[in-house]
Amino acid sequence: MSDEIDVRFERLAAAHDRSAFACEQPSLTDYLLKFAGQNERSDIAACFVALAPDSARILGYYTISAHAVLASELSPEQKKGMPGYDRIPAFLIGRLARDVTMKGRVWASCC
């Protein structure tokens, strides 16, 4: 049996089965179960879930949100080639988690 599993990524929706998700970090499990949907609807963070191709069961997830890096906190080398803004637009990966059943598995993105 191969340790590789095909997954597809979708934006979190009500149709996704969050109930069976469990991560070793209880706070990451709680976030998905209790707060991810609220943050999606409020446009605080976008939550993308990893699903098996034939299932709505969530195997993992990550969140991203708008962010900015203060130019004053960058070294001259890091500023090289950057626009002269006070704040550099960026994305922040806020949370990254996988279900305990996926421990040791390799994900191949599909679909």
Coordinates of C-alpha atoms in Angstrom, one line a residue:
M1 CA 0.0 0.0 0.0
S2 CA 1.4 3.4 -1.0
D3 CA 1.6 6.2 1.6
E4 CA 0.6 8.7 -1.1
I5 CA -3.0 10.0 -1.2
D6 CA -4.6 12.2 -3.8
V7 CA -6.2 15.3 -2.4
R8 CA -8.1 18.2 -3.8
F9 CA -8.3 21.7 -2.2
E10 CA -11.5 23.7 -1.9
R11 CA -12.6 26.7 -0.1
L12 CA -14.4 25.7 3.1
A13 CA -18.1 25.3 2.6
A14 CA -21.1 24.0 4.6
A15 CA -21.1 20.8 2.6
H16 CA -17.7 19.7 3.9
D17 CA -17.7 17.2 6.8
R18 CA -15.8 18.8 9.7
S19 CA -17.2 16.5 12.4
A20 CA -14.6 13.7 12.0
F21 CA -11.5 16.0 11.8
A22 CA -9.0 15.6 14.6
C23 CA -5.5 17.1 14.9
E24 CA -2.9 16.5 17.6
Q25 CA -3.2 20.1 18.5
P26 CA -6.7 20.6 20.1
S27 CA -6.7 24.3 19.3
L28 CA -6.4 23.5 15.5
T29 CA -9.3 21.1 15.7
D30 CA -11.4 23.6 17.7
Y31 CA -10.7 26.3 15.2
L32 CA -11.9 24.2 12.2
L33 CA -15.0 23.0 14.1
K34 CA -16.0 26.3 15.8
F35 CA -14.4 29.3 14.1
A36 CA -13.3 28.7 10.5
G37 CA -16.8 29.1 9.1
Q38 CA -17.3 32.4 11.0
N39 CA -14.0 33.7 9.8
E40 CA -14.8 32.8 6.2
R41 CA -18.2 34.6 6.3
S42 CA -16.6 37.7 7.9
D43 CA -13.7 37.7 5.4
I44 CA -11.2 37.6 8.2
A45 CA -9.4 34.5 6.8
A46 CA -9.9 32.2 3.9
C47 CA -9.9 28.5 4.9
F48 CA -8.9 25.9 2.3
V49 CA -9.6 22.3 3.0
A50 CA -7.9 19.2 1.7
L51 CA -10.4 16.5 0.6
A52 CA -10.0 13.0 -0.8
P53 CA -11.2 13.1 -4.4
D54 CA -14.4 11.0 -3.7
S55 CA -15.3 12.5 -0.3
A56 CA -16.3 15.6 1.6
R57 CA -14.3 14.5 4.6
I58 CA -11.6 17.0 5.6
L59 CA -8.1 15.6 5.7
G60 CA -6.4 18.8 6.5
Y61 CA -6.7 22.6 6.1
Y62 CA -4.9 25.9 6.0
T63 CA -5.9 29.5 6.4
I64 CA -4.6 32.6 4.7
S65 CA -5.3 36.2 5.3
A66 CA -4.2 39.6 4.1
H67 CA -1.1 40.8 5.8
A68 CA 1.6 43.5 5.4
V69 CA 5.3 43.6 6.3
L70 CA 6.7 46.9 7.5
A71 CA 9.5 48.0 5.2
S72 CA 11.3 49.4 8.3
E73 CA 11.6 45.8 9.6
L74 CA 13.4 44.5 6.5
S75 CA 17.1 44.5 6.0
P76 CA 18.6 46.4 3.0
E77 CA 19.1 43.1 1.2
Q78 CA 15.5 42.1 1.7
K79 CA 14.3 45.5 0.5
K80 CA 16.2 45.1 -2.8
G81 CA 13.8 45.1 -5.7
M82 CA 10.8 45.9 -3.5
P83 CA 8.6 48.9 -4.2
G84 CA 9.2 51.9 -2.0
Y85 CA 6.0 51.4 0.1
D86 CA 5.9 51.7 3.9
R87 CA 4.1 48.4 4.0
I88 CA 4.7 45.5 1.7
P89 CA 1.5 43.5 0.9
A90 CA 1.7 39.8 1.8
F91 CA -0.4 36.8 2.7
L92 CA -0.2 35.2 6.1
I93 CA -0.7 31.4 6.6
G94 CA -2.5 31.6 9.9
R95 CA -3.2 27.9 10.5
L96 CA -2.0 24.7 9.0
A97 CA -3.2 21.3 10.2
R98 CA -3.8 17.7 9.1
D99 CA -6.0 15.0 10.4
V100 CA -4.3 12.4 12.7
T101 CA -5.2 9.7 10.2
M102 CA -3.0 11.4 7.6
K103 CA 0.2 11.3 9.7
G104 CA 3.1 10.0 7.6
R105 CA 1.1 10.2 4.4
V106 CA 2.3 12.1 1.3
W107 CA -0.3 14.3 -0.4
A108 CA -0.4 14.5 -4.1
S109 CA -2.5 17.4 -5.3
C110 CA -5.1 16.5 -7.9
C111 CA -8.1 17.9 -9.6

